[in-house]
Short mmCIF file of C-alpha atoms and ligand atoms in Angstrom, two decimals:
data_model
loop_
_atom_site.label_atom_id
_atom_site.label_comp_id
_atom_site.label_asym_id
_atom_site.label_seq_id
_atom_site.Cartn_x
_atom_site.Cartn_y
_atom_site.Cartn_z
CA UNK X 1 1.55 -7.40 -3.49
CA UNK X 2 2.11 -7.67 0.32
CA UNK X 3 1.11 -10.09 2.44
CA UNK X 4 0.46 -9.89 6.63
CA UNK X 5 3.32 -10.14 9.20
CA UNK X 6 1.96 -13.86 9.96
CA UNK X 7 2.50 -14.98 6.39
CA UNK X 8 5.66 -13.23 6.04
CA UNK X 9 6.82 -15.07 9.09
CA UNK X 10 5.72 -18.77 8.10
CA UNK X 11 7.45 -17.83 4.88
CA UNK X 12 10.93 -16.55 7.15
CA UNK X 13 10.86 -20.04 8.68
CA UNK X 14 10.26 -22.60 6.03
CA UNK X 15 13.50 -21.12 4.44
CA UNK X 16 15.33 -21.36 7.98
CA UNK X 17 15.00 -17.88 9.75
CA UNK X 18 14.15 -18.02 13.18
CA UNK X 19 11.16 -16.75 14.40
CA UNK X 20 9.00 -17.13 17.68
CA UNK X 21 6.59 -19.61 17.45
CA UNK X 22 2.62 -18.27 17.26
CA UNK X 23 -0.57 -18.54 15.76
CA UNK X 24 -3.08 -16.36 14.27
CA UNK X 25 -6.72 -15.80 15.53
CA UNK X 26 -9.79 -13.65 14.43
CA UNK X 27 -11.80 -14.08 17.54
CA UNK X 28 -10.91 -13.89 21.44
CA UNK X 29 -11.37 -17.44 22.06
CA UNK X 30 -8.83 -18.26 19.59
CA UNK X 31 -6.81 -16.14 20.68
CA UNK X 32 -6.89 -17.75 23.85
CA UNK X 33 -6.49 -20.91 22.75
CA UNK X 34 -3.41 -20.54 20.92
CA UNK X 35 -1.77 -18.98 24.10
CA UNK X 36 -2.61 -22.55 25.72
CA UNK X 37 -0.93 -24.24 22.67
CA UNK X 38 1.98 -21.93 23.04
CA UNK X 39 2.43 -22.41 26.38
CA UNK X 40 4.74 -20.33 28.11
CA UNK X 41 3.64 -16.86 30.69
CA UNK X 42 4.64 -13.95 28.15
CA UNK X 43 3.29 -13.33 24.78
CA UNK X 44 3.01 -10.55 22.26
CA UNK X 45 -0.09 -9.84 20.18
CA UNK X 46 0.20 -8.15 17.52
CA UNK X 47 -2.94 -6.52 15.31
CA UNK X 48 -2.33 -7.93 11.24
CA UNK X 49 -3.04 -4.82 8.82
CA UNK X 50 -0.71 -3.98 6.08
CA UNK X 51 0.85 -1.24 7.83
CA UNK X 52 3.84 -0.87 9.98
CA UNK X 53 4.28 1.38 13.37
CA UNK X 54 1.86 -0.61 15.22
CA UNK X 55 3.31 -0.67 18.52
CA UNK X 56 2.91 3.14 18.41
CA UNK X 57 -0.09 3.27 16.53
CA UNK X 58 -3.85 3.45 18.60
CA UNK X 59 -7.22 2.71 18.28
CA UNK X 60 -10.06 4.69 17.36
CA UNK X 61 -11.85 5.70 19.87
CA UNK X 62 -9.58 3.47 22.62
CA UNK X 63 -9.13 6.11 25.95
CA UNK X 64 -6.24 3.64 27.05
CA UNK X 65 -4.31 4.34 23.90
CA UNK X 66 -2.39 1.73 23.49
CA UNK X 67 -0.59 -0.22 19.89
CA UNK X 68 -1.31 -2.97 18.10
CA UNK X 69 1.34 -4.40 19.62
CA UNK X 70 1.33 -5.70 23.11
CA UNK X 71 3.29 -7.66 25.77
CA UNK X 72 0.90 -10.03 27.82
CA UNK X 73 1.46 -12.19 30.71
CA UNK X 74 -1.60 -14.18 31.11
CA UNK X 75 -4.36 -16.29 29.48
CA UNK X 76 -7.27 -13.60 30.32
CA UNK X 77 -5.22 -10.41 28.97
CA UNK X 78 -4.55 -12.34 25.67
CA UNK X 79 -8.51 -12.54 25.52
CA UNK X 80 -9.18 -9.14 26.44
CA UNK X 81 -6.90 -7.56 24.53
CA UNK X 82 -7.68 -9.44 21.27
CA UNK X 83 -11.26 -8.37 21.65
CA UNK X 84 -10.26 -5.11 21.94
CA UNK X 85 -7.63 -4.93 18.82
CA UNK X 86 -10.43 -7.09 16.58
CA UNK X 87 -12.48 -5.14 14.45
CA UNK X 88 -11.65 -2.11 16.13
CA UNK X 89 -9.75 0.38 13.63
CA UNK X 90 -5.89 0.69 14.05
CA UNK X 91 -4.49 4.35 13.31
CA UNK X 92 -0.73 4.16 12.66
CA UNK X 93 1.96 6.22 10.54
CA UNK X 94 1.04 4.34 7.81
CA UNK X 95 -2.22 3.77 7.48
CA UNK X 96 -3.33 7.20 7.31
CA UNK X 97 -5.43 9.32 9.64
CA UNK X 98 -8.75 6.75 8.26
CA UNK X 99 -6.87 3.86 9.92
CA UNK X 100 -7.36 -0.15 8.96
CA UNK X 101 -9.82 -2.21 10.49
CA UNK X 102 -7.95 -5.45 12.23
CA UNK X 103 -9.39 -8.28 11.42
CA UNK X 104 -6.93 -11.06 12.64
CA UNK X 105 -4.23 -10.80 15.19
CA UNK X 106 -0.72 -13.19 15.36
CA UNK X 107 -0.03 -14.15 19.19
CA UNK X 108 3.55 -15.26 19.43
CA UNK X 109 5.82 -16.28 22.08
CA UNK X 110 7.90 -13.16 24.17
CA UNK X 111 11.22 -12.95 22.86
CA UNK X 112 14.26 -11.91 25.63
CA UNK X 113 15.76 -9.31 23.30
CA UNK X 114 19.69 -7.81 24.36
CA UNK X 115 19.62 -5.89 20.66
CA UNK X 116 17.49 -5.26 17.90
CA UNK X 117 18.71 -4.62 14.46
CA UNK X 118 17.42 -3.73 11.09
CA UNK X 119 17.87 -5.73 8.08
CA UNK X 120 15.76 -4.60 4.94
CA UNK X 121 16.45 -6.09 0.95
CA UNK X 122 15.51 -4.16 -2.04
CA UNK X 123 15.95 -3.22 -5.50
CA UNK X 124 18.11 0.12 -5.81
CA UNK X 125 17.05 1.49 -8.48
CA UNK X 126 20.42 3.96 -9.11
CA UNK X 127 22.68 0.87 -8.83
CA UNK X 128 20.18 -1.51 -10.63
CA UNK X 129 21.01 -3.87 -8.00
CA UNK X 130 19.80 -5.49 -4.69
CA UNK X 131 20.60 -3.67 -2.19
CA UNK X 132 21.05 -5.35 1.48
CA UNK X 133 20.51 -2.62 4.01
CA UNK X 134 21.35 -3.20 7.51
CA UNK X 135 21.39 -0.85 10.90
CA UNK X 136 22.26 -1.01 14.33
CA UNK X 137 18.92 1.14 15.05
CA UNK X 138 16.72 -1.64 14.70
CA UNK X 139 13.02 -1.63 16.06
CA UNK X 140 12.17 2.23 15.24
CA UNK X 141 11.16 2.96 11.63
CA UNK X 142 14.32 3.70 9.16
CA UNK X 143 13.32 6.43 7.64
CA UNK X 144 13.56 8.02 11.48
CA UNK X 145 17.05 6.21 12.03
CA UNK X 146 18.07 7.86 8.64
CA UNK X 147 17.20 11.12 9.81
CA UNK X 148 18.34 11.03 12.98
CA UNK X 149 21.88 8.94 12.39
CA UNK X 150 22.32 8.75 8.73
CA UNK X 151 26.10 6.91 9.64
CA UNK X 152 24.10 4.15 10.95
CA UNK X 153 22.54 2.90 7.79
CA UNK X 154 24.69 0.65 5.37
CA UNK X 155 24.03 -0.08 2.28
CA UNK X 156 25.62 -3.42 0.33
CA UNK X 157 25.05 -3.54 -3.94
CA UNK X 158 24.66 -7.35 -4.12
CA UNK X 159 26.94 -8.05 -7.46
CA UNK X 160 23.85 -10.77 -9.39
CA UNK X 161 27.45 -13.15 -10.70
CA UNK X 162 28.24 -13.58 -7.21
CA UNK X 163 25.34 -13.07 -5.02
CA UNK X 164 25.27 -12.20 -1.31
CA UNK X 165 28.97 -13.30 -0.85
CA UNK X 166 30.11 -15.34 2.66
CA UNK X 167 32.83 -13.11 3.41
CA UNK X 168 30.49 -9.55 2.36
CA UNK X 169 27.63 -10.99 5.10
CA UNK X 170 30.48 -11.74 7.78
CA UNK X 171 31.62 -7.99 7.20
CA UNK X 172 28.12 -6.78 7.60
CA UNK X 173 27.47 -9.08 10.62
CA UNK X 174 30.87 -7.36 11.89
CA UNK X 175 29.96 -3.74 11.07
CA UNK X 176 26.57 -4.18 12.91
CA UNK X 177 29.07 -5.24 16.28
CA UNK X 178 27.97 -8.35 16.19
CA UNK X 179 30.28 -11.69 17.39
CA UNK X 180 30.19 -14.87 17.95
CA UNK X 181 27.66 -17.09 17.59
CA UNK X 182 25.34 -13.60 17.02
CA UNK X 183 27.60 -12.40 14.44
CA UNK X 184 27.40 -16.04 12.49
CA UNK X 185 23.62 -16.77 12.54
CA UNK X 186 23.00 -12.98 11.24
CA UNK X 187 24.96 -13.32 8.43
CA UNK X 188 23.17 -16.35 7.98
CA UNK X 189 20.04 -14.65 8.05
CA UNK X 190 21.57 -12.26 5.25
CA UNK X 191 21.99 -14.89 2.69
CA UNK X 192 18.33 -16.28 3.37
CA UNK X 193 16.83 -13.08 2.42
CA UNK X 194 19.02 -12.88 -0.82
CA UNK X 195 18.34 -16.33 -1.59
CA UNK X 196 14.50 -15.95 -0.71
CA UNK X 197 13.95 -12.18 -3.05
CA UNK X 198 15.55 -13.63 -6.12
CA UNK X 199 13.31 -17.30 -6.10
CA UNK X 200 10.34 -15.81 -5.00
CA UNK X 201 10.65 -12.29 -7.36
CA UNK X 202 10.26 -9.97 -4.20
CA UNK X 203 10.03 -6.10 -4.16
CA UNK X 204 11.21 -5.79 -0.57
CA UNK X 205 12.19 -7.84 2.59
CA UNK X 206 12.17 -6.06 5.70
CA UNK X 207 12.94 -7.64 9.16
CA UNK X 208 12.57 -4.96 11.99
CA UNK X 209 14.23 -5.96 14.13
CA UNK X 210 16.01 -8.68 13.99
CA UNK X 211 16.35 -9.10 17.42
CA UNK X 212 19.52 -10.69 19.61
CA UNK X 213 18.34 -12.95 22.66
CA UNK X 214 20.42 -12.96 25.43
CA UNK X 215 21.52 -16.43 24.38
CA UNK X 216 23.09 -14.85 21.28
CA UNK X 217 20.52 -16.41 18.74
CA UNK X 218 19.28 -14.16 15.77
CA UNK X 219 15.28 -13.69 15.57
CA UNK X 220 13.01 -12.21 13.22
CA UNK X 221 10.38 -10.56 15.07
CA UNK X 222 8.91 -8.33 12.45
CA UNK X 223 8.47 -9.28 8.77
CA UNK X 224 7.60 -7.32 5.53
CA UNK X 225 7.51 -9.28 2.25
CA UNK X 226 6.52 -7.50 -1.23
CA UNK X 227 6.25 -9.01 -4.46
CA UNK X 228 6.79 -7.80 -7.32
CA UNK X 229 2.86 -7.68 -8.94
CA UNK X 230 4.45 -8.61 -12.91
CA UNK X 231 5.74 -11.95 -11.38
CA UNK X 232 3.06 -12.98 -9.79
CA UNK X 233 2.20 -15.20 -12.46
CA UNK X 234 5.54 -17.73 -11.69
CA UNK X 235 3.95 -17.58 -7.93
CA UNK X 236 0.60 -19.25 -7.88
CA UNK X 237 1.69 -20.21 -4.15
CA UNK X 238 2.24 -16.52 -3.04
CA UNK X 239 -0.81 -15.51 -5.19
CA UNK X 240 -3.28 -17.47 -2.68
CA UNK X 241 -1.75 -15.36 0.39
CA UNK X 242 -3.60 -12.29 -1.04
CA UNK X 243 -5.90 -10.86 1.37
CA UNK X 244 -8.63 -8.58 -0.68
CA UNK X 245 -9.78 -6.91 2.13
CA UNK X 246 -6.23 -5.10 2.75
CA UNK X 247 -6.63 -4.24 -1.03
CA UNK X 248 -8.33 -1.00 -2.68
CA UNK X 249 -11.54 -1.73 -4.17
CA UNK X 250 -11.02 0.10 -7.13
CA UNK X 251 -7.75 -1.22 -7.54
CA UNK X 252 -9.57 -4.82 -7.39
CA UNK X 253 -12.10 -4.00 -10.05
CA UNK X 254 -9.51 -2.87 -12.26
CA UNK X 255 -7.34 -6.40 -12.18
CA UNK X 256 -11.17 -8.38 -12.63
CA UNK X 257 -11.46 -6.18 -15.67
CA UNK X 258 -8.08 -6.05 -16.88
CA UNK X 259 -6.82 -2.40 -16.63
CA UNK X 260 -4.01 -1.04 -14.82
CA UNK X 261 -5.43 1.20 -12.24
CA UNK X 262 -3.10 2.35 -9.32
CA UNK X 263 -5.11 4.47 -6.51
CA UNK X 264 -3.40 8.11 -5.87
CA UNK X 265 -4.14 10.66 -3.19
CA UNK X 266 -5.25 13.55 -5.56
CA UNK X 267 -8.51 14.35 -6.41
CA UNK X 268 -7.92 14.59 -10.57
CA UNK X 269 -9.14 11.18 -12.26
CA UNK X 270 -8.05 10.35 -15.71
CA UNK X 271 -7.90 7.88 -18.25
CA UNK X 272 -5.72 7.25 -20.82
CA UNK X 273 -5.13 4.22 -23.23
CA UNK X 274 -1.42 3.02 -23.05
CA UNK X 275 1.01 2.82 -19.62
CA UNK X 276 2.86 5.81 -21.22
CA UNK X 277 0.20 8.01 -22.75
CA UNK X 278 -1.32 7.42 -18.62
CA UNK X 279 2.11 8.25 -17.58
CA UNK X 280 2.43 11.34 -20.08
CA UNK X 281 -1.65 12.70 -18.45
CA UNK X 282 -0.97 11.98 -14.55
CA UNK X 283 2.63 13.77 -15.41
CA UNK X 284 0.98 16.95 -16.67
CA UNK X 285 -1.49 17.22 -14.32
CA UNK X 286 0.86 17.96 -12.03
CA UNK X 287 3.03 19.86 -13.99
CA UNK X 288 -0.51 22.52 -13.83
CA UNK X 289 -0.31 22.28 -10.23
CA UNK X 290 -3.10 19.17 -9.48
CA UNK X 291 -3.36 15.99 -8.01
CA UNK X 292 -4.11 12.86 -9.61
CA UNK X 293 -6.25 10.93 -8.05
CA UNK X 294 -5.60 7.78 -10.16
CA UNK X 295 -3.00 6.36 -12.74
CA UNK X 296 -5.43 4.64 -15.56
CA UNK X 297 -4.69 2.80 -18.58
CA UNK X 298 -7.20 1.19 -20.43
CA UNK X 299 -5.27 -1.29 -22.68
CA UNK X 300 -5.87 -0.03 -26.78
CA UNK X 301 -7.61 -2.93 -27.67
CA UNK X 302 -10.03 -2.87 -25.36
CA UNK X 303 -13.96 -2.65 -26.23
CA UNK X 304 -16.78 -0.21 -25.48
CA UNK X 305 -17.67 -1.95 -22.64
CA UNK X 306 -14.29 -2.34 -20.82
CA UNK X 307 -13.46 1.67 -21.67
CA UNK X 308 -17.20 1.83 -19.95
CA UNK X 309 -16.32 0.09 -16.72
CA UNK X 310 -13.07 1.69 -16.27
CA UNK X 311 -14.68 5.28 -16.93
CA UNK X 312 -17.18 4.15 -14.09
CA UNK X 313 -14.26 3.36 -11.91
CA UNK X 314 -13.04 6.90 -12.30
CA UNK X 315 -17.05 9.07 -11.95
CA UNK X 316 -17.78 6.62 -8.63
CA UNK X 317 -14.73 7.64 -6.77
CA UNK X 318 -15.74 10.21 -3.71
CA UNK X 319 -12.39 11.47 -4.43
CA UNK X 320 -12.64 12.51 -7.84
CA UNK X 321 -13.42 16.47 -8.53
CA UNK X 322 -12.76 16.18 -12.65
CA UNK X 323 -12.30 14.11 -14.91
CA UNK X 324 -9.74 13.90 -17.50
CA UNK X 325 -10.30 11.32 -20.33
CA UNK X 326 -7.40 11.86 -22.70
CA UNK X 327 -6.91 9.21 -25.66
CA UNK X 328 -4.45 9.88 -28.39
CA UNK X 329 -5.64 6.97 -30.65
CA UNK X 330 -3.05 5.73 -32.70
CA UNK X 331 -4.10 2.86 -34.85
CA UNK X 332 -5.93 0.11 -32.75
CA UNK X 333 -7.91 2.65 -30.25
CA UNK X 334 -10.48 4.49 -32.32
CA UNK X 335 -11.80 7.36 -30.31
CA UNK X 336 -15.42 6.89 -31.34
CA UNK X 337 -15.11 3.87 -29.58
CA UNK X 338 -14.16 6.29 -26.38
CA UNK X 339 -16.87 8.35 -27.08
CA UNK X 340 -19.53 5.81 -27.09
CA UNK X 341 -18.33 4.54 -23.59
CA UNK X 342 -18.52 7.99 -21.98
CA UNK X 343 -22.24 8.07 -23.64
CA UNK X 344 -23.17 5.17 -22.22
CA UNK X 345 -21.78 5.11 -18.82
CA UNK X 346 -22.64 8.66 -18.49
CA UNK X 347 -26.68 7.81 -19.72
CA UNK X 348 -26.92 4.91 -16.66
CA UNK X 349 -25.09 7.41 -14.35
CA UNK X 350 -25.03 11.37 -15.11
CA UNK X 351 -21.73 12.95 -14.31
CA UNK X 352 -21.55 14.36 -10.99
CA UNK X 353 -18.39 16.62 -12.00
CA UNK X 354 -16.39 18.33 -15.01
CA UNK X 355 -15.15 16.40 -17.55
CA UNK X 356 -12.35 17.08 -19.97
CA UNK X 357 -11.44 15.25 -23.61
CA UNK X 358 -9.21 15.09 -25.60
CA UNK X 359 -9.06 13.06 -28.15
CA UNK X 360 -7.16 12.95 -31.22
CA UNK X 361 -5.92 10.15 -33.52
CA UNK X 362 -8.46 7.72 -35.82
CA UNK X 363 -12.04 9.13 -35.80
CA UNK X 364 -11.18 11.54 -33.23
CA UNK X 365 -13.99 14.10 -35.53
CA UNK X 366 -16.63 11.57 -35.46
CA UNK X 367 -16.08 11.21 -31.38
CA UNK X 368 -16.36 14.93 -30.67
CA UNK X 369 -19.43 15.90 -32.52
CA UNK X 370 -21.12 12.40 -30.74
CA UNK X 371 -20.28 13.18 -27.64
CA UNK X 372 -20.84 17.42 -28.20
CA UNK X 373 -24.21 16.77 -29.75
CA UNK X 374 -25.77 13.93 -26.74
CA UNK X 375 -23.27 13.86 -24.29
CA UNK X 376 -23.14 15.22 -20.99
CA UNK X 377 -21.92 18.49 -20.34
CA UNK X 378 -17.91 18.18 -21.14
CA UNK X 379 -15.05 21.04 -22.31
CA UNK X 380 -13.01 19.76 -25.30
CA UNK X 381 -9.18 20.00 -25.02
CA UNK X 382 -7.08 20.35 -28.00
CA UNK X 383 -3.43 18.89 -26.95
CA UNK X 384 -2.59 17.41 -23.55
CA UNK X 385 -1.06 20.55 -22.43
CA UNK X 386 -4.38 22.16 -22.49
CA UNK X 387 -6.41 19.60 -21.05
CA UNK X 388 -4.25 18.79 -17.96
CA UNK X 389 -4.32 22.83 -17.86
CA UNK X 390 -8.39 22.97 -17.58
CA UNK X 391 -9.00 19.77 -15.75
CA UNK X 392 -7.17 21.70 -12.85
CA UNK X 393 -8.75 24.58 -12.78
CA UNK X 394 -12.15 22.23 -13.12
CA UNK X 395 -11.32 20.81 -10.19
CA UNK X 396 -10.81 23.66 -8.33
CA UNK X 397 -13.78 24.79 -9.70
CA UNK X 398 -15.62 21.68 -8.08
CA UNK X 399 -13.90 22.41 -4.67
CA UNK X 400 -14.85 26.44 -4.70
CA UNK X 401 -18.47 25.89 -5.22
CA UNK X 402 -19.03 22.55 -2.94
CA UNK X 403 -17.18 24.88 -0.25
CA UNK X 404 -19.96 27.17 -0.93
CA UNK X 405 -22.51 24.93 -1.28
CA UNK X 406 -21.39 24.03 2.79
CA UNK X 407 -21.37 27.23 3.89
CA UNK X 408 -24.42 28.23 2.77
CA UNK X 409 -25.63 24.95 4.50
CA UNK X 410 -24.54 26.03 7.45
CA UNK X 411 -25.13 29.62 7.28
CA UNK X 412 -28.74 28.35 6.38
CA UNK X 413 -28.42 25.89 9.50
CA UNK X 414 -27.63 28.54 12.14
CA UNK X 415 -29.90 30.96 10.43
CA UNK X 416 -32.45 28.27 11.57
CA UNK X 417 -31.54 27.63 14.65
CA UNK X 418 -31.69 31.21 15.67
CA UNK X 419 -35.09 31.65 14.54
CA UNK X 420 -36.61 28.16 16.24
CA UNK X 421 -34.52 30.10 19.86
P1 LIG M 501 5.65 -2.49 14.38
O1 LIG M 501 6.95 -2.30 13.67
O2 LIG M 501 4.48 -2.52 13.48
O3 LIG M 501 5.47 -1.54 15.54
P2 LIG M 501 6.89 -4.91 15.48
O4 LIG M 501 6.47 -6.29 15.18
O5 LIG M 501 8.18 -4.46 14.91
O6 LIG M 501 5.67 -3.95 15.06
O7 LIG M 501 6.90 -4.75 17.05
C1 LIG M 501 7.30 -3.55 17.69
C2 LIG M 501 8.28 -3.86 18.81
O8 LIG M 501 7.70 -4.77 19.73
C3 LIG M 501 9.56 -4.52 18.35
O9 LIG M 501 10.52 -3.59 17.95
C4 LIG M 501 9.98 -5.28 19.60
O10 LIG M 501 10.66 -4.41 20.48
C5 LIG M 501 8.67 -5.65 20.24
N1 LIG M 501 8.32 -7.04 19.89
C6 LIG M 501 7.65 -7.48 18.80
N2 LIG M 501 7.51 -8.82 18.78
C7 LIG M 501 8.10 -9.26 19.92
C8 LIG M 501 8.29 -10.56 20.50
N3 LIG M 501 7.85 -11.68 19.93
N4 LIG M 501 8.94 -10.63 21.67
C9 LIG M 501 9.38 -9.51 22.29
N5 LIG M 501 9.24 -8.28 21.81
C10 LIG M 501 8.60 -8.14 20.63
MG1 LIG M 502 8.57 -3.44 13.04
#
């Protein structure tokens, strides 16, 4: 789960990392009005999405091109630029060419910055452990800074007996050239963040940059915090942060109904029953050269009705070009139970494209003459190899003839127009 910047940074400074002081507002006039509070002549504003490279992000439709972040010296430019970073769609690296609508923005205080480091925690999943990463290429995004100077990122295996060690920060602090007073709080900073992942079960902690003042004090000025989703439960707290509109719809449907449904780029839905029998289908549909558009797993005990939702969840996606619904029921998910939810869901809402079984496992015999003799319009798969194999070529199938179907559109549309001339 990840939270905005603003939350992130309240979070940062209960456990002692210092950050500027700010506020968030969803209107102009707040916006305004927390510049007052702040007091001060230089703030930054800074659009809240779920997506990083804001500063050299733009707006849709925005001729003056410039980011989501922004350095302001006066009352009036706070309130002008908020209105024209709220509601106004954000397009950055990571959002995608669609972009995210901003719906709050975080005004905080100017920060004199001499350097700006990057300090990022995570679980390393070849060492099993977590991993402090630090860089003296702070501010630009790392996956650039590895690229372009891969010497300049270091990596630290925090040992769970120990922890984050003094003496192992200090080095860091030291590698990065820090000194001093600098050199002291940073390491400081370090041990926060190690502290802060294990108590609160996070997935990642990313402050970029850290930025040194020219007084020598260590701030955070940008803040990523993940949690890991299968803790959530210790973390009623972090729970509440959750903004829904930053999450996929489908992907919010799925947790009200109690399947595990992860959004993918592809254009291949499935469903499966079991995390590794969804693993096993969204595996070999790329092993035949597609692209899932979903990872599905309807839990085996689940009932008609739940199988029916979640096989609604896959037909409504615009994404979705075929359909792959591939059950191998071993004891607890009988596949006539399968087949009655694609009955149903498909009687309230007929099938817009291909759709692939395969079934096999308790009553799988029962299930395919069902759904062969009323179903809707569906090619039976005998193994998984053979499904994944024809839900590909179904798909491309769907993309051939809608390609068609929009050039004959056209053709037909300038075949008008040159008659009305
Ligand atoms: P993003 O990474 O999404 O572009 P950041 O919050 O990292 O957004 O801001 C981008 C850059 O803007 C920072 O690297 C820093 O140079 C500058 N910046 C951000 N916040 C402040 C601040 N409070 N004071 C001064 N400069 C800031
Ligand atoms: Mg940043």
């Amino acid at each position: 789960m990840d939270i905005h910047e603003y939350q992130a940074k309240q979070i940062l400074g209960r456990h002692g990392i210092r950050v500027p002081q700010g506020g968030v507002a969803s209107t102009p006039g707040e916006a305004m009005r927390v510049a007052e509070r702040l007091g001060g002549r230089r703030w930054v504003l800074k659009a809240q999405i779920h997506a990083g490279g804001r500063k050299e992000g733009h707006f849709e439709g925005d001729p003056s091109a410039k980011g989501g972040v922004r350095v302001l010296d006066s009352v009036d430019a706070v309130g002008l630029n908020a209105e024209q970073m709220l509601y106004h769609v954000l397009v950055t690296k990571q959002t995608g060419p669609q972009g995210t609508e901003v719906k709050r923005v975080y005004l905080e205080q100017a920060v004199d910055i001499q350097r700006e480091l990057y300090l990022g925690m995570l679980v390393d999943r070849r060492s099993s452990r977590v991993t402090l990463i630090a860089s003296t290429e702070g501010g630009v995004n790392i996956e650039l800074a590895a690229r372009r100077s891969p010497s300049s990122i270091l990596r630290l295996p925090i040992d769970p007996e120990t922890g984050l060690r003094d003496q192992d920060a200090n080095n860091m602090a030291a590698q990065l050239g820090l000194e001093g007073n600098a050199a002291e709080q940073a390491a400081r900073v370090m041990s926060i963040m190690y502290d802060m992942f294990i108590a609160n079960d996070a997935a990642l902690i990313e402050i970029n940059p850290l930025a040194i003042t020219r007084e020598g004090d260590a701030v955070a000025l940008d803040a990523v915090l993940t949690f890991d989703n299968n803790a959530l439960f210790r973390h009623q707290d972090i729970r509440a942060l959750q903004d829904d509109t930053e999450t996929n719809l489908g992907e919010l449907q799925a947790a009200h109904h109690g399947f595990n449904y992860v959004k993918l780029d592809g254009n291949i839905g499935s469903l499966a029953c079991g995390a590794g029998s969804a693993l096993a289908t969204v595996d070999a549909i790329r092993h035949y050269g597609g692209e899932p558009a979903n990872f599905l797993d309807v839990p085996p005990d689940s009932k008609v009705g739940r199988v029916k939702d979640a096989f609604e969840l896959l037909a409504s996606d615009p994404a979705v070009e075929s359909i792959l619904v591939n059950v191998f029921g071993g004891g607890i998910m009988r596949c006539d139970a399968i087949a009655d939810a694609i009955l149903v869901a498909t009687r309230e809402m007929p099938l817009e494209v291909p759709l692939v079984v395969r079934l096999s496992g308790t009553n799988a015999r029962l299930a395919l003459s069902s759904l062969r003799d009323s179903g809707p319009p569906l090619t039976i798969a005998d193994n998984l190899a053979d499904a994944a194999e024809k839900v590909v070529l179904a798909a491309r199938e769907t993309r051939r003839t809608n390609r068609r179907g929009w050039w004959d559109r056209v053709q037909g549309a300038l075949g008008k127009q040159q008659n009305d001339s």
